[in-house]
PDB file of C-alpha atoms in Angstrom:
ATOM      1  CA  GLU A   1     -62.513-135.379 107.121  1.00  0.00           C
ATOM      2  CA  PRO A   2     -59.519-133.227 106.097  1.00  0.00           C
ATOM      3  CA  GLU A   3     -59.808-129.586 107.018  1.00  0.00           C
ATOM      4  CA  VAL A   4     -58.084-126.238 106.686  1.00  0.00           C
ATOM      5  CA  THR A   5     -56.571-125.106 109.988  1.00  0.00           C
ATOM      6  CA  GLN A   6     -55.744-121.530 110.918  1.00  0.00           C
ATOM      7  CA  THR A   7     -53.719-120.081 113.761  1.00  0.00           C
ATOM      8  CA  PRO A   8     -54.100-118.105 115.888  1.00  0.00           C
ATOM      9  CA  SER A   9     -57.848-117.960 116.334  1.00  0.00           C
ATOM     10  CA  HIS A  10     -57.562-114.405 117.657  1.00  0.00           C
ATOM     11  CA  GLN A  11     -54.723-111.924 117.203  1.00  0.00           C
ATOM     12  CA  VAL A  12     -54.585-108.536 118.896  1.00  0.00           C
ATOM     13  CA  THR A  13     -51.967-106.144 117.538  1.00  0.00           C
ATOM     14  CA  GLN A  14     -51.023-102.510 117.920  1.00  0.00           C
ATOM     15  CA  MET A  15     -51.530-100.307 114.868  1.00  0.00           C
ATOM     16  CA  GLY A  16     -48.369-100.120 112.796  1.00  0.00           C
ATOM     17  CA  GLN A  17     -47.125-103.534 113.841  1.00  0.00           C
ATOM     18  CA  GLU A  18     -46.548-106.458 111.503  1.00  0.00           C
ATOM     19  CA  VAL A  19     -48.769-109.493 111.811  1.00  0.00           C
ATOM     20  CA  ILE A  20     -48.532-112.965 110.278  1.00  0.00           C
ATOM     21  CA  LEU A  21     -51.594-115.167 109.978  1.00  0.00           C
ATOM     22  CA  ARG A  22     -50.975-118.845 109.447  1.00  0.00           C
ATOM     23  CA  CYS A  23     -52.865-121.524 107.585  1.00  0.00           C
ATOM     24  CA  VAL A  24     -52.404-125.202 106.893  1.00  0.00           C
ATOM     25  CA  PRO A  25     -54.431-126.031 103.768  1.00  0.00           C
ATOM     26  CA  ILE A  26     -55.841-129.485 103.041  1.00  0.00           C
ATOM     27  CA  SER A  27     -52.815-131.613 102.207  1.00  0.00           C
ATOM     28  CA  ASN A  28     -53.479-132.585  98.587  1.00  0.00           C
ATOM     29  CA  HIS A  29     -54.904-129.215  97.553  1.00  0.00           C
ATOM     30  CA  LEU A  30     -52.941-127.057  95.150  1.00  0.00           C
ATOM     31  CA  TYR A  31     -54.834-123.741  95.208  1.00  0.00           C
ATOM     32  CA  PHE A  32     -54.796-121.461  98.218  1.00  0.00           C
ATOM     33  CA  TYR A  33     -56.718-118.308  99.036  1.00  0.00           C
ATOM     34  CA  TRP A  34     -57.158-115.613 101.622  1.00  0.00           C
ATOM     35  CA  TYR A  35     -60.464-113.847 102.208  1.00  0.00           C
ATOM     36  CA  ARG A  36     -61.526-111.398 104.856  1.00  0.00           C
ATOM     37  CA  GLN A  37     -64.813-110.372 106.425  1.00  0.00           C
ATOM     38  CA  ILE A  38     -65.087-107.031 108.160  1.00  0.00           C
ATOM     39  CA  LEU A  39     -67.772-107.097 110.853  1.00  0.00           C
ATOM     40  CA  GLY A  40     -71.216-106.758 109.291  1.00  0.00           C
ATOM     41  CA  GLN A  41     -69.920-106.928 105.731  1.00  0.00           C
ATOM     42  CA  LYS A  42     -69.476-109.549 103.025  1.00  0.00           C
ATOM     43  CA  VAL A  43     -66.705-112.075 102.761  1.00  0.00           C
ATOM     44  CA  GLU A  44     -64.214-110.489 100.331  1.00  0.00           C
ATOM     45  CA  PHE A  45     -61.497-112.096  98.228  1.00  0.00           C
ATOM     46  CA  LEU A  46     -57.931-110.962  98.893  1.00  0.00           C
ATOM     47  CA  VAL A  47     -55.567-113.220  96.988  1.00  0.00           C
ATOM     48  CA  SER A  48     -55.157-116.607  95.348  1.00  0.00           C
ATOM     49  CA  PHE A  49     -51.938-118.588  95.128  1.00  0.00           C
ATOM     50  CA  TYR A  50     -50.843-121.476  92.948  1.00  0.00           C
ATOM     51  CA  ASN A  51     -47.524-123.032  92.096  1.00  0.00           C
ATOM     52  CA  ASN A  52     -45.671-120.751  94.491  1.00  0.00           C
ATOM     53  CA  GLU A  53     -46.917-117.519  93.051  1.00  0.00           C
ATOM     54  CA  ILE A  54     -49.885-115.172  93.267  1.00  0.00           C
ATOM     55  CA  SER A  55     -52.527-115.952  90.647  1.00  0.00           C
ATOM     56  CA  GLU A  56     -54.930-113.134  91.345  1.00  0.00           C
ATOM     57  CA  LYS A  57     -55.316-110.371  93.881  1.00  0.00           C
ATOM     58  CA  SER A  58     -58.024-107.864  94.676  1.00  0.00           C
ATOM     59  CA  GLU A  59     -57.717-104.113  95.132  1.00  0.00           C
ATOM     60  CA  ILE A  60     -57.648-104.686  98.874  1.00  0.00           C
ATOM     61  CA  PHE A  61     -54.402-106.649  98.579  1.00  0.00           C
ATOM     62  CA  ASP A  62     -52.026-103.700  98.373  1.00  0.00           C
ATOM     63  CA  ASP A  63     -48.294-103.456  99.087  1.00  0.00           C
ATOM     64  CA  GLN A  64     -48.900-103.901 102.816  1.00  0.00           C
ATOM     65  CA  PHE A  65     -49.970-107.486 102.218  1.00  0.00           C
ATOM     66  CA  SER A  66     -47.896-110.467 101.188  1.00  0.00           C
ATOM     67  CA  VAL A  67     -48.365-114.213 101.061  1.00  0.00           C
ATOM     68  CA  GLU A  68     -45.905-117.027 101.282  1.00  0.00           C
ATOM     69  CA  ARG A  69     -45.735-120.785 101.306  1.00  0.00           C
ATOM     70  CA  PRO A  70     -42.613-121.176 103.423  1.00  0.00           C
ATOM     71  CA  ASP A  71     -42.695-124.979 103.423  1.00  0.00           C
ATOM     72  CA  GLY A  72     -44.776-127.858 102.105  1.00  0.00           C
ATOM     73  CA  SER A  73     -47.641-127.367 104.495  1.00  0.00           C
ATOM     74  CA  ASN A  74     -48.027-123.757 105.640  1.00  0.00           C
ATOM     75  CA  PHE A  75     -49.517-120.772 103.824  1.00  0.00           C
ATOM     76  CA  THR A  76     -49.141-117.374 105.456  1.00  0.00           C
ATOM     77  CA  LEU A  77     -50.596-113.894 105.094  1.00  0.00           C
ATOM     78  CA  LYS A  78     -48.426-111.027 106.320  1.00  0.00           C
ATOM     79  CA  ILE A  79     -49.609-107.489 106.903  1.00  0.00           C
ATOM     80  CA  ARG A  80     -46.556-105.265 107.181  1.00  0.00           C
ATOM     81  CA  SER A  81     -47.880-102.219 109.001  1.00  0.00           C
ATOM     82  CA  THR A  82     -51.373-102.797 110.302  1.00  0.00           C
ATOM     83  CA  LYS A  83     -54.084-100.156 110.213  1.00  0.00           C
ATOM     84  CA  LEU A  84     -57.279 -99.917 112.229  1.00  0.00           C
ATOM     85  CA  GLU A  85     -59.302-100.839 109.124  1.00  0.00           C
ATOM     86  CA  ASP A  86     -57.444-104.163 108.854  1.00  0.00           C
ATOM     87  CA  SER A  87     -59.516-105.406 111.793  1.00  0.00           C
ATOM     88  CA  ALA A  88     -61.537-108.309 110.388  1.00  0.00           C
ATOM     89  CA  MET A  89     -61.931-112.079 110.267  1.00  0.00           C
ATOM     90  CA  TYR A  90     -59.376-113.527 107.879  1.00  0.00           C
ATOM     91  CA  PHE A  91     -60.254-116.831 106.256  1.00  0.00           C
ATOM     92  CA  CYS A  92     -57.858-119.148 104.487  1.00  0.00           C
ATOM     93  CA  ALA A  93     -59.240-121.542 101.885  1.00  0.00           C
ATOM     94  CA  SER A  94     -57.889-124.251  99.623  1.00  0.00           C
ATOM     95  CA  SER A  95     -59.175-126.230  96.680  1.00  0.00           C
ATOM     96  CA  ASP A  96     -58.166-129.218  94.619  1.00  0.00           C
ATOM     97  CA  LEU A  97     -57.052-129.277  91.015  1.00  0.00           C
ATOM     98  CA  GLY A  98     -59.716-129.532  88.321  1.00  0.00           C
ATOM     99  CA  ASP A  99     -63.051-128.071  87.354  1.00  0.00           C
ATOM    100  CA  LEU A 100     -65.878-127.529  89.779  1.00  0.00           C
ATOM    101  CA  GLN A 101     -63.735-127.996  92.853  1.00  0.00           C
ATOM    102  CA  PRO A 102     -65.190-126.061  95.787  1.00  0.00           C
ATOM    103  CA  GLN A 103     -63.044-123.985  98.080  1.00  0.00           C
ATOM    104  CA  HIS A 104     -62.845-125.260 101.643  1.00  0.00           C
ATOM    105  CA  PHE A 105     -62.430-122.699 104.394  1.00  0.00           C
ATOM    106  CA  GLY A 106     -60.728-122.649 107.751  1.00  0.00           C
ATOM    107  CA  ASP A 107     -62.384-121.272 110.882  1.00  0.00           C
ATOM    108  CA  GLY A 108     -60.620-117.941 110.490  1.00  0.00           C
ATOM    109  CA  THR A 109     -58.382-115.661 112.511  1.00  0.00           C
ATOM    110  CA  ARG A 110     -60.009-112.689 114.177  1.00  0.00           C
ATOM    111  CA  LEU A 111     -57.557-109.790 113.826  1.00  0.00           C
ATOM    112  CA  SER A 112     -58.092-106.851 116.165  1.00  0.00           C
ATOM    113  CA  ILE A 113     -55.979-103.739 115.615  1.00  0.00           C
ATOM    114  CA  LEU A 114     -55.745-101.347 118.564  1.00  0.00           C
TER     115      LEU A 114
ATOM    116  CA  ASP B   1     -70.689-103.415  94.202  1.00  0.00           C
ATOM    117  CA  GLN B   2     -73.376-106.032  94.748  1.00  0.00           C
ATOM    118  CA  GLN B   3     -72.755-108.671  92.116  1.00  0.00           C
ATOM    119  CA  VAL B   4     -74.294-111.324  94.359  1.00  0.00           C
ATOM    120  CA  LYS B   5     -77.350-110.361  96.370  1.00  0.00           C
ATOM    121  CA  GLN B   6     -79.181-112.167  99.095  1.00  0.00           C
ATOM    122  CA  ASN B   7     -82.093-109.884  99.764  1.00  0.00           C
ATOM    123  CA  SER B   8     -83.468-111.664 102.815  1.00  0.00           C
ATOM    124  CA  PRO B   9     -81.226-111.118 105.832  1.00  0.00           C
ATOM    125  CA  SER B  10     -83.176-113.671 107.844  1.00  0.00           C
ATOM    126  CA  LEU B  11     -85.686-116.515 107.513  1.00  0.00           C
ATOM    127  CA  SER B  12     -87.598-118.533 110.112  1.00  0.00           C
ATOM    128  CA  VAL B  13     -88.993-121.950 109.278  1.00  0.00           C
ATOM    129  CA  GLN B  14     -90.762-124.639 111.276  1.00  0.00           C
ATOM    130  CA  GLU B  15     -88.919-127.912 111.744  1.00  0.00           C
ATOM    131  CA  GLY B  16     -89.896-130.421 109.062  1.00  0.00           C
ATOM    132  CA  ARG B  17     -90.939-127.750 106.573  1.00  0.00           C
ATOM    133  CA  ILE B  18     -89.073-126.580 103.493  1.00  0.00           C
ATOM    134  CA  SER B  19     -86.538-123.746 103.728  1.00  0.00           C
ATOM    135  CA  ILE B  20     -85.992-121.739 100.545  1.00  0.00           C
ATOM    136  CA  LEU B  21     -83.052-119.369 100.411  1.00  0.00           C
ATOM    137  CA  ASN B  22     -82.713-117.076  97.428  1.00  0.00           C
ATOM    138  CA  CYS B  23     -79.812-115.456  95.654  1.00  0.00           C
ATOM    139  CA  ASP B  24     -79.610-113.113  92.662  1.00  0.00           C
ATOM    140  CA  TYR B  25     -76.581-112.156  90.633  1.00  0.00           C
ATOM    141  CA  THR B  26     -75.834-109.466  88.118  1.00  0.00           C
ATOM    142  CA  ASN B  27     -72.640-110.618  86.413  1.00  0.00           C
ATOM    143  CA  SER B  28     -73.544-112.721  83.384  1.00  0.00           C
ATOM    144  CA  MET B  29     -69.984-114.100  83.342  1.00  0.00           C
ATOM    145  CA  PHE B  30     -70.656-116.105  86.516  1.00  0.00           C
ATOM    146  CA  ASP B  31     -70.881-119.777  85.672  1.00  0.00           C
ATOM    147  CA  TYR B  32     -70.281-121.619  88.930  1.00  0.00           C
ATOM    148  CA  PHE B  33     -72.364-121.120  92.043  1.00  0.00           C
ATOM    149  CA  LEU B  34     -71.921-122.436  95.551  1.00  0.00           C
ATOM    150  CA  TRP B  35     -73.775-122.402  98.843  1.00  0.00           C
ATOM    151  CA  TYR B  36     -71.928-122.287 102.129  1.00  0.00           C
ATOM    152  CA  LYS B  37     -73.247-122.642 105.669  1.00  0.00           C
ATOM    153  CA  LYS B  38     -71.647-120.798 108.548  1.00  0.00           C
ATOM    154  CA  TYR B  39     -72.028-121.329 112.279  1.00  0.00           C
ATOM    155  CA  PRO B  40     -70.779-118.675 114.731  1.00  0.00           C
ATOM    156  CA  ALA B  41     -67.010-118.793 115.336  1.00  0.00           C
ATOM    157  CA  GLU B  42     -66.519-121.189 112.418  1.00  0.00           C
ATOM    158  CA  GLY B  43     -65.569-120.721 108.799  1.00  0.00           C
ATOM    159  CA  PRO B  44     -67.947-121.182 105.864  1.00  0.00           C
ATOM    160  CA  THR B  45     -68.640-124.867 105.209  1.00  0.00           C
ATOM    161  CA  PHE B  46     -69.269-125.931 101.620  1.00  0.00           C
ATOM    162  CA  LEU B  47     -72.762-127.361 101.103  1.00  0.00           C
ATOM    163  CA  ILE B  48     -73.574-127.743  97.442  1.00  0.00           C
ATOM    164  CA  SER B  49     -72.704-126.224  94.076  1.00  0.00           C
ATOM    165  CA  ILE B  50     -74.011-125.979  90.553  1.00  0.00           C
ATOM    166  CA  SER B  51     -72.446-125.104  87.230  1.00  0.00           C
ATOM    167  CA  SER B  52     -74.215-123.024  84.622  1.00  0.00           C
ATOM    168  CA  ILE B  53     -74.757-126.001  82.336  1.00  0.00           C
ATOM    169  CA  LYS B  54     -77.235-127.438  84.834  1.00  0.00           C
ATOM    170  CA  ASP B  55     -80.452-126.099  86.295  1.00  0.00           C
ATOM    171  CA  LYS B  56     -80.661-128.372  89.323  1.00  0.00           C
ATOM    172  CA  ASN B  57     -78.314-130.219  91.635  1.00  0.00           C
ATOM    173  CA  GLU B  58     -79.395-132.355  94.548  1.00  0.00           C
ATOM    174  CA  ASP B  59     -77.536-133.745  97.543  1.00  0.00           C
ATOM    175  CA  GLY B  60     -79.654-135.365 100.205  1.00  0.00           C
ATOM    176  CA  ARG B  61     -81.909-132.770 101.814  1.00  0.00           C
ATOM    177  CA  PHE B  62     -80.285-129.951  99.827  1.00  0.00           C
ATOM    178  CA  THR B  63     -81.233-128.946  96.290  1.00  0.00           C
ATOM    179  CA  VAL B  64     -79.943-125.955  94.374  1.00  0.00           C
ATOM    180  CA  PHE B  65     -81.895-124.556  91.430  1.00  0.00           C
ATOM    181  CA  LEU B  66     -80.403-122.224  88.851  1.00  0.00           C
ATOM    182  CA  ASN B  67     -82.401-119.979  86.539  1.00  0.00           C
ATOM    183  CA  LYS B  68     -79.824-118.418  84.239  1.00  0.00           C
ATOM    184  CA  SER B  69     -82.237-116.218  82.330  1.00  0.00           C
ATOM    185  CA  ALA B  70     -83.407-114.646  85.595  1.00  0.00           C
ATOM    186  CA  LYS B  71     -79.891-114.707  87.093  1.00  0.00           C
ATOM    187  CA  HIS B  72     -81.368-116.350  90.135  1.00  0.00           C
ATOM    188  CA  LEU B  73     -80.571-119.373  92.228  1.00  0.00           C
ATOM    189  CA  SER B  74     -82.197-120.887  95.259  1.00  0.00           C
ATOM    190  CA  LEU B  75     -81.313-123.421  97.902  1.00  0.00           C
ATOM    191  CA  HIS B  76     -84.061-125.732  99.132  1.00  0.00           C
ATOM    192  CA  ILE B  77     -83.667-127.625 102.363  1.00  0.00           C
ATOM    193  CA  VAL B  78     -86.275-130.264 103.036  1.00  0.00           C
ATOM    194  CA  PRO B  79     -87.102-131.295 105.656  1.00  0.00           C
ATOM    195  CA  SER B  80     -85.557-128.490 107.701  1.00  0.00           C
ATOM    196  CA  GLN B  81     -83.940-129.485 110.994  1.00  0.00           C
ATOM    197  CA  PRO B  82     -82.925-127.363 114.012  1.00  0.00           C
ATOM    198  CA  GLY B  83     -79.263-128.120 113.218  1.00  0.00           C
ATOM    199  CA  ASP B  84     -79.711-126.289 109.923  1.00  0.00           C
ATOM    200  CA  SER B  85     -79.951-122.999 111.822  1.00  0.00           C
ATOM    201  CA  ALA B  86     -76.962-120.997 110.538  1.00  0.00           C
ATOM    202  CA  VAL B  87     -76.034-118.225 108.130  1.00  0.00           C
ATOM    203  CA  TYR B  88     -76.153-119.340 104.501  1.00  0.00           C
ATOM    204  CA  PHE B  89     -73.937-117.657 101.918  1.00  0.00           C
ATOM    205  CA  CYS B  90     -74.403-117.757  98.191  1.00  0.00           C
ATOM    206  CA  ALA B  91     -71.144-117.430  96.207  1.00  0.00           C
ATOM    207  CA  ALA B  92     -70.307-117.247  92.531  1.00  0.00           C
ATOM    208  CA  SER B  93     -67.285-117.332  90.276  1.00  0.00           C
ATOM    209  CA  ALA B  94     -66.694-116.398  86.687  1.00  0.00           C
ATOM    210  CA  ARG B  95     -64.699-119.464  85.822  1.00  0.00           C
ATOM    211  CA  TYR B  96     -65.047-122.888  87.262  1.00  0.00           C
ATOM    212  CA  GLU B  97     -61.527-124.028  86.835  1.00  0.00           C
ATOM    213  CA  GLY B  98     -59.311-123.811  89.861  1.00  0.00           C
ATOM    214  CA  ASN B  99     -57.929-120.710  91.439  1.00  0.00           C
ATOM    215  CA  THR B 100     -60.987-118.595  90.846  1.00  0.00           C
ATOM    216  CA  PRO B 101     -62.026-115.903  93.324  1.00  0.00           C
ATOM    217  CA  LEU B 102     -65.445-116.320  94.856  1.00  0.00           C
ATOM    218  CA  VAL B 103     -67.856-113.397  95.134  1.00  0.00           C
ATOM    219  CA  PHE B 104     -70.108-113.737  98.162  1.00  0.00           C
ATOM    220  CA  GLY B 105     -73.541-112.473  99.054  1.00  0.00           C
ATOM    221  CA  LYS B 106     -74.205-110.956 102.478  1.00  0.00           C
ATOM    222  CA  GLY B 107     -75.823-114.105 103.775  1.00  0.00           C
ATOM    223  CA  THR B 108     -79.229-115.157 105.081  1.00  0.00           C
ATOM    224  CA  ARG B 109     -79.655-116.232 108.691  1.00  0.00           C
ATOM    225  CA  LEU B 110     -81.898-119.301 108.829  1.00  0.00           C
ATOM    226  CA  SER B 111     -83.638-120.195 112.069  1.00  0.00           C
ATOM    227  CA  VAL B 112     -85.366-123.568 112.189  1.00  0.00           C
ATOM    228  CA  ILE B 113     -87.839-123.670 115.024  1.00  0.00           C
ATOM    229  CA  ALA B 114     -88.591-126.973 116.730  1.00  0.00           C
TER     230      ALA B 114
END
């Protein structure tokens, strides 16, 4: 069964450093998303992406965050200058075109900021 | 901001019995609801969904019921199996076309005891 793959599974970074989280969405999907889950809290929406541009973003997704689809398969989340509070699980998701299409999630990247 | 609430953090059920997981929502604009299952160190896995035009959707052992007037949905698993032990997330969106952010509940940890 096709799946969303994310790399790396765990990223440890010094505060203030840039980090790029990578995702390969399901191949025929057209909508892409990033969510995060801080330890002990809910899964929260960050951003959605369609047709090479951001469709929606939450308040969390400030100027430190950016997304990109650099080629036909990858979808990346960049955090420019990481803060301690960016430590979380980051999940990538994708969905197909059309109504009532569920979002399918990857296994996440655990980001630890030191 | 608790638009989607899962008030039971945990539930224990005997193998073979019915598991009932509950979810309440406050935003009357929500019209598409999903249940996800999550094992440790994995991402949320889509289980079943329902749109607001229905009050029941069934897929094998899993049935989701929606009561729009009460803003309540439930997931029934019957019969419950030990492999069903996981955290179950309720999620909702305000539009069921593509590219729509999901709002998650905090999850309910289900333990199925053999």
